[in-house]
PDB file of C-alpha atoms in Angstrom:
ATOM      1  CA  MET A 286     -25.019  53.099  -1.564  1.00 54.00           C
ATOM      2  CA  ALA A 287     -25.838  55.980   0.647  1.00 72.00           C
ATOM      3  CA  VAL A 288     -23.627  55.304   3.670  1.00 87.00           C
ATOM      4  CA  PHE A 289     -20.402  57.116   2.975  1.00 94.00           C
ATOM      5  CA  THR A 290     -19.607  57.871   6.634  1.00 95.00           C
ATOM      6  CA  THR A 291     -19.825  54.947   9.011  1.00 96.00           C
ATOM      7  CA  VAL A 292     -21.344  55.924  12.364  1.00 98.00           C
ATOM      8  CA  SER A 293     -20.615  53.971  15.536  1.00 98.00           C
ATOM      9  CA  GLN A 294     -23.265  53.332  18.190  1.00 98.00           C
ATOM     10  CA  ASP A 295     -21.222  55.129  20.862  1.00 98.00           C
ATOM     11  CA  THR A 296     -20.672  58.182  18.677  1.00 98.00           C
ATOM     12  CA  LEU A 297     -24.332  58.367  17.719  1.00 99.00           C
ATOM     13  CA  SER A 298     -25.513  57.893  21.295  1.00 98.00           C
ATOM     14  CA  ALA A 299     -23.239  60.733  22.444  1.00 98.00           C
ATOM     15  CA  TRP A 300     -24.399  63.009  19.609  1.00 98.00           C
ATOM     16  CA  LEU A 301     -28.065  62.374  20.366  1.00 98.00           C
ATOM     17  CA  VAL A 302     -27.587  63.699  23.931  1.00 98.00           C
ATOM     18  CA  ASP A 303     -27.758  67.250  22.310  1.00 97.00           C
ATOM     19  CA  TYR A 304     -31.304  66.443  21.112  1.00 97.00           C
ATOM     20  CA  GLN A 305     -34.411  65.878  23.190  1.00 96.00           C
ATOM     21  CA  VAL A 306     -35.286  62.583  21.480  1.00 98.00           C
ATOM     22  CA  GLY A 307     -34.503  60.077  24.191  1.00 97.00           C
ATOM     23  CA  GLU A 308     -31.957  57.280  24.162  1.00 98.00           C
ATOM     24  CA  LEU A 309     -30.797  55.378  21.128  1.00 99.00           C
ATOM     25  CA  LEU A 310     -32.461  51.983  20.688  1.00 99.00           C
ATOM     26  CA  HIS A 311     -31.450  51.081  17.114  1.00 99.00           C
ATOM     27  CA  PHE A 312     -29.997  52.530  13.920  1.00 99.00           C
ATOM     28  CA  GLU A 313     -29.329  51.251  10.451  1.00 98.00           C
ATOM     29  CA  GLY A 314     -27.871  52.687   7.275  1.00 97.00           C
ATOM     30  CA  ILE A 315     -30.174  53.593   4.402  1.00 95.00           C
ATOM     31  CA  THR A 316     -28.794  52.172   1.187  1.00 90.00           C
ATOM     32  CA  SER A 317     -30.738  54.334  -1.274  1.00 86.00           C
ATOM     33  CA  GLY A 318     -29.474  57.819  -2.125  1.00 82.00           C
ATOM     34  CA  ILE A 319     -26.488  59.213  -3.948  1.00 89.00           C
ATOM     35  CA  GLU A 320     -24.883  62.076  -2.053  1.00 94.00           C
ATOM     36  CA  ASN A 321     -25.476  62.118   1.733  1.00 96.00           C
ATOM     37  CA  THR A 322     -25.069  59.531   4.438  1.00 97.00           C
ATOM     38  CA  ASN A 323     -28.429  58.564   5.923  1.00 96.00           C
ATOM     39  CA  TYR A 324     -29.449  56.331   8.812  1.00 98.00           C
ATOM     40  CA  PHE A 325     -32.828  55.321  10.243  1.00 98.00           C
ATOM     41  CA  VAL A 326     -32.662  56.044  13.976  1.00 99.00           C
ATOM     42  CA  THR A 327     -35.041  54.687  16.613  1.00 99.00           C
ATOM     43  CA  THR A 328     -35.000  56.228  20.064  1.00 99.00           C
ATOM     44  CA  THR A 329     -37.115  55.891  23.186  1.00 98.00           C
ATOM     45  CA  ARG A 330     -39.144  58.855  21.866  1.00 98.00           C
ATOM     46  CA  GLY A 331     -39.611  58.098  18.194  1.00 98.00           C
ATOM     47  CA  GLN A 332     -38.256  57.385  14.775  1.00 99.00           C
ATOM     48  CA  TYR A 333     -35.923  59.749  12.951  1.00 99.00           C
ATOM     49  CA  VAL A 334     -33.532  59.986  10.015  1.00 98.00           C
ATOM     50  CA  LEU A 335     -29.958  61.066  10.593  1.00 98.00           C
ATOM     51  CA  THR A 336     -28.379  62.828   7.575  1.00 98.00           C
ATOM     52  CA  ILE A 337     -24.710  63.607   7.363  1.00 98.00           C
ATOM     53  CA  PHE A 338     -24.118  66.131   4.544  1.00 97.00           C
ATOM     54  CA  GLU A 339     -21.106  64.956   2.591  1.00 96.00           C
ATOM     55  CA  LYS A 340     -20.769  67.816   0.155  1.00 95.00           C
ATOM     56  CA  LEU A 341     -22.904  70.792   1.234  1.00 94.00           C
ATOM     57  CA  ALA A 342     -21.431  73.634   3.279  1.00 94.00           C
ATOM     58  CA  PRO A 343     -23.035  74.416   6.629  1.00 94.00           C
ATOM     59  CA  ALA A 344     -24.684  77.606   5.223  1.00 92.00           C
ATOM     60  CA  GLU A 345     -26.292  75.580   2.417  1.00 94.00           C
ATOM     61  CA  VAL A 346     -27.500  72.996   4.945  1.00 96.00           C
ATOM     62  CA  GLU A 347     -28.961  75.732   7.187  1.00 94.00           C
ATOM     63  CA  TYR A 348     -31.063  77.187   4.294  1.00 93.00           C
ATOM     64  CA  TYR A 349     -32.253  73.707   3.338  1.00 93.00           C
ATOM     65  CA  LEU A 350     -33.260  72.770   6.875  1.00 97.00           C
ATOM     66  CA  HIS A 351     -35.095  76.093   7.535  1.00 96.00           C
ATOM     67  CA  PHE A 352     -37.057  75.548   4.373  1.00 96.00           C
ATOM     68  CA  MET A 353     -37.945  72.009   5.452  1.00 96.00           C
ATOM     69  CA  ALA A 354     -39.153  73.353   8.807  1.00 96.00           C
ATOM     70  CA  TYR A 355     -41.178  76.026   7.087  1.00 97.00           C
ATOM     71  CA  VAL A 356     -42.834  73.476   4.779  1.00 97.00           C
ATOM     72  CA  SER A 357     -43.552  71.174   7.672  1.00 96.00           C
ATOM     73  CA  LEU A 358     -45.182  74.046   9.618  1.00 96.00           C
ATOM     74  CA  HIS A 359     -47.528  74.495   6.658  1.00 96.00           C
ATOM     75  CA  HIS A 360     -48.728  70.858   7.101  1.00 95.00           C
ATOM     76  CA  LEU A 361     -47.193  69.427   3.959  1.00 96.00           C
ATOM     77  CA  PRO A 362     -45.751  65.907   4.291  1.00 95.00           C
ATOM     78  CA  CYS A 363     -42.154  66.908   4.964  1.00 96.00           C
ATOM     79  CA  PRO A 364     -39.707  65.596   7.570  1.00 97.00           C
ATOM     80  CA  THR A 365     -39.408  68.040  10.495  1.00 98.00           C
ATOM     81  CA  PRO A 366     -35.812  68.987  11.430  1.00 98.00           C
ATOM     82  CA  GLN A 367     -35.194  68.558  15.169  1.00 98.00           C
ATOM     83  CA  MET A 368     -33.555  71.369  17.135  1.00 98.00           C
ATOM     84  CA  ASN A 369     -30.633  70.538  19.342  1.00 98.00           C
ATOM     85  CA  ARG A 370     -30.340  71.960  22.872  1.00 97.00           C
ATOM     86  CA  GLU A 371     -28.694  75.077  21.465  1.00 96.00           C
ATOM     87  CA  GLY A 372     -31.690  75.760  19.237  1.00 97.00           C
ATOM     88  CA  GLN A 373     -29.849  74.834  16.076  1.00 97.00           C
ATOM     89  CA  LEU A 374     -31.250  72.608  13.312  1.00 98.00           C
ATOM     90  CA  GLN A 375     -27.792  71.192  12.479  1.00 97.00           C
ATOM     91  CA  GLY A 376     -24.865  69.909  14.374  1.00 97.00           C
ATOM     92  CA  ARG A 377     -21.505  68.379  13.461  1.00 97.00           C
ATOM     93  CA  LEU A 378     -20.796  64.708  13.248  1.00 97.00           C
ATOM     94  CA  TYR A 379     -17.466  63.406  12.090  1.00 96.00           C
ATOM     95  CA  ASN A 380     -16.575  67.081  11.302  1.00 96.00           C
ATOM     96  CA  LYS A 381     -19.445  67.300   8.784  1.00 97.00           C
ATOM     97  CA  PRO A 382     -22.822  69.057   8.937  1.00 98.00           C
ATOM     98  CA  ALA A 383     -25.497  66.689  10.258  1.00 98.00           C
ATOM     99  CA  THR A 384     -29.144  66.839  11.196  1.00 98.00           C
ATOM    100  CA  LEU A 385     -31.905  64.729  12.660  1.00 99.00           C
ATOM    101  CA  VAL A 386     -35.343  64.883  11.099  1.00 99.00           C
ATOM    102  CA  SER A 387     -38.644  63.125  11.855  1.00 98.00           C
ATOM    103  CA  ARG A 388     -39.141  59.901   9.869  1.00 98.00           C
ATOM    104  CA  LEU A 389     -42.175  59.905   7.631  1.00 96.00           C
ATOM    105  CA  THR A 390     -44.237  56.750   7.140  1.00 94.00           C
ATOM    106  CA  GLY A 391     -44.440  55.081   3.766  1.00 91.00           C
ATOM    107  CA  GLN A 392     -41.929  53.940   1.175  1.00 87.00           C
ATOM    108  CA  SER A 393     -40.673  54.937  -2.264  1.00 86.00           C
ATOM    109  CA  ILE A 394     -42.993  54.179  -5.150  1.00 91.00           C
ATOM    110  CA  LEU A 395     -40.851  53.042  -8.059  1.00 91.00           C
ATOM    111  CA  SER A 396     -43.677  52.573 -10.584  1.00 96.00           C
ATOM    112  CA  PRO A 397     -46.428  55.055  -9.669  1.00 96.00           C
ATOM    113  CA  LYS A 398     -49.957  54.578 -10.992  1.00 98.00           C
ATOM    114  CA  GLU A 399     -51.953  57.495 -12.481  1.00 98.00           C
ATOM    115  CA  ALA A 400     -53.746  58.260  -9.222  1.00 97.00           C
ATOM    116  CA  GLU A 401     -50.389  58.368  -7.352  1.00 97.00           C
ATOM    117  CA  CYS A 402     -48.948  60.687  -9.998  1.00 97.00           C
ATOM    118  CA  ALA A 403     -52.008  62.999  -9.592  1.00 98.00           C
ATOM    119  CA  LYS A 404     -51.528  63.085  -5.847  1.00 96.00           C
ATOM    120  CA  MET A 405     -47.810  63.840  -6.189  1.00 95.00           C
ATOM    121  CA  GLY A 406     -48.673  66.620  -8.682  1.00 98.00           C
ATOM    122  CA  ALA A 407     -51.148  68.138  -6.261  1.00 98.00           C
ATOM    123  CA  LEU A 408     -48.600  68.012  -3.455  1.00 96.00           C
ATOM    124  CA  LEU A 409     -45.949  69.612  -5.702  1.00 97.00           C
ATOM    125  CA  ALA A 410     -48.375  72.417  -6.514  1.00 98.00           C
ATOM    126  CA  GLN A 411     -48.994  72.975  -2.780  1.00 97.00           C
ATOM    127  CA  LEU A 412     -45.257  73.024  -2.141  1.00 96.00           C
ATOM    128  CA  HIS A 413     -44.794  75.665  -4.834  1.00 96.00           C
ATOM    129  CA  LEU A 414     -47.588  77.805  -3.365  1.00 96.00           C
ATOM    130  CA  VAL A 415     -46.210  77.592   0.161  1.00 95.00           C
ATOM    131  CA  GLY A 416     -42.651  78.146  -1.081  1.00 94.00           C
ATOM    132  CA  GLN A 417     -43.649  81.466  -2.702  1.00 93.00           C
ATOM    133  CA  HIS A 418     -44.018  82.974   0.710  1.00 92.00           C
ATOM    134  CA  TYR A 419     -40.885  81.513   2.243  1.00 93.00           C
ATOM    135  CA  PRO A 420     -38.830  84.299   3.896  1.00 88.00           C
ATOM    136  CA  MET A 421     -35.429  83.762   2.322  1.00 76.00           C
ATOM    137  CA  ILE A 422     -32.553  83.360   4.827  1.00 60.00           C
ATOM    138  CA  HIS A 423     -29.110  84.606   3.697  1.00 48.00           C
TER     139      HIS A 423
END
């Protein structure tokens, strides 16, 4: 189960005001995962994933989110972190680091075929090439 922190509709609606994503229409917990709390979030402007980081410190989350933004800018299939009105990629929700990222289409492939493995390998190679030029943030 990957919902360790239960989010109320009122709390999420209030938190989303800091993001330019429109009004909350629907949200539901994501049951897969092992460490963070994740919710699918649908607003009047799109579909997103809310992640509440249960164990990472804010500085670790910041590095992670900037890397995701960098990868996304290089046109690899990676969720794009959304900036809040203060220009930050993370906020606080229930006194924990939290972020909102774009929701990618598709689903997990539990038993990939050879062609799918080849495609994942090619994407992993591209990720490594892009990551070599990532300007480290400390």
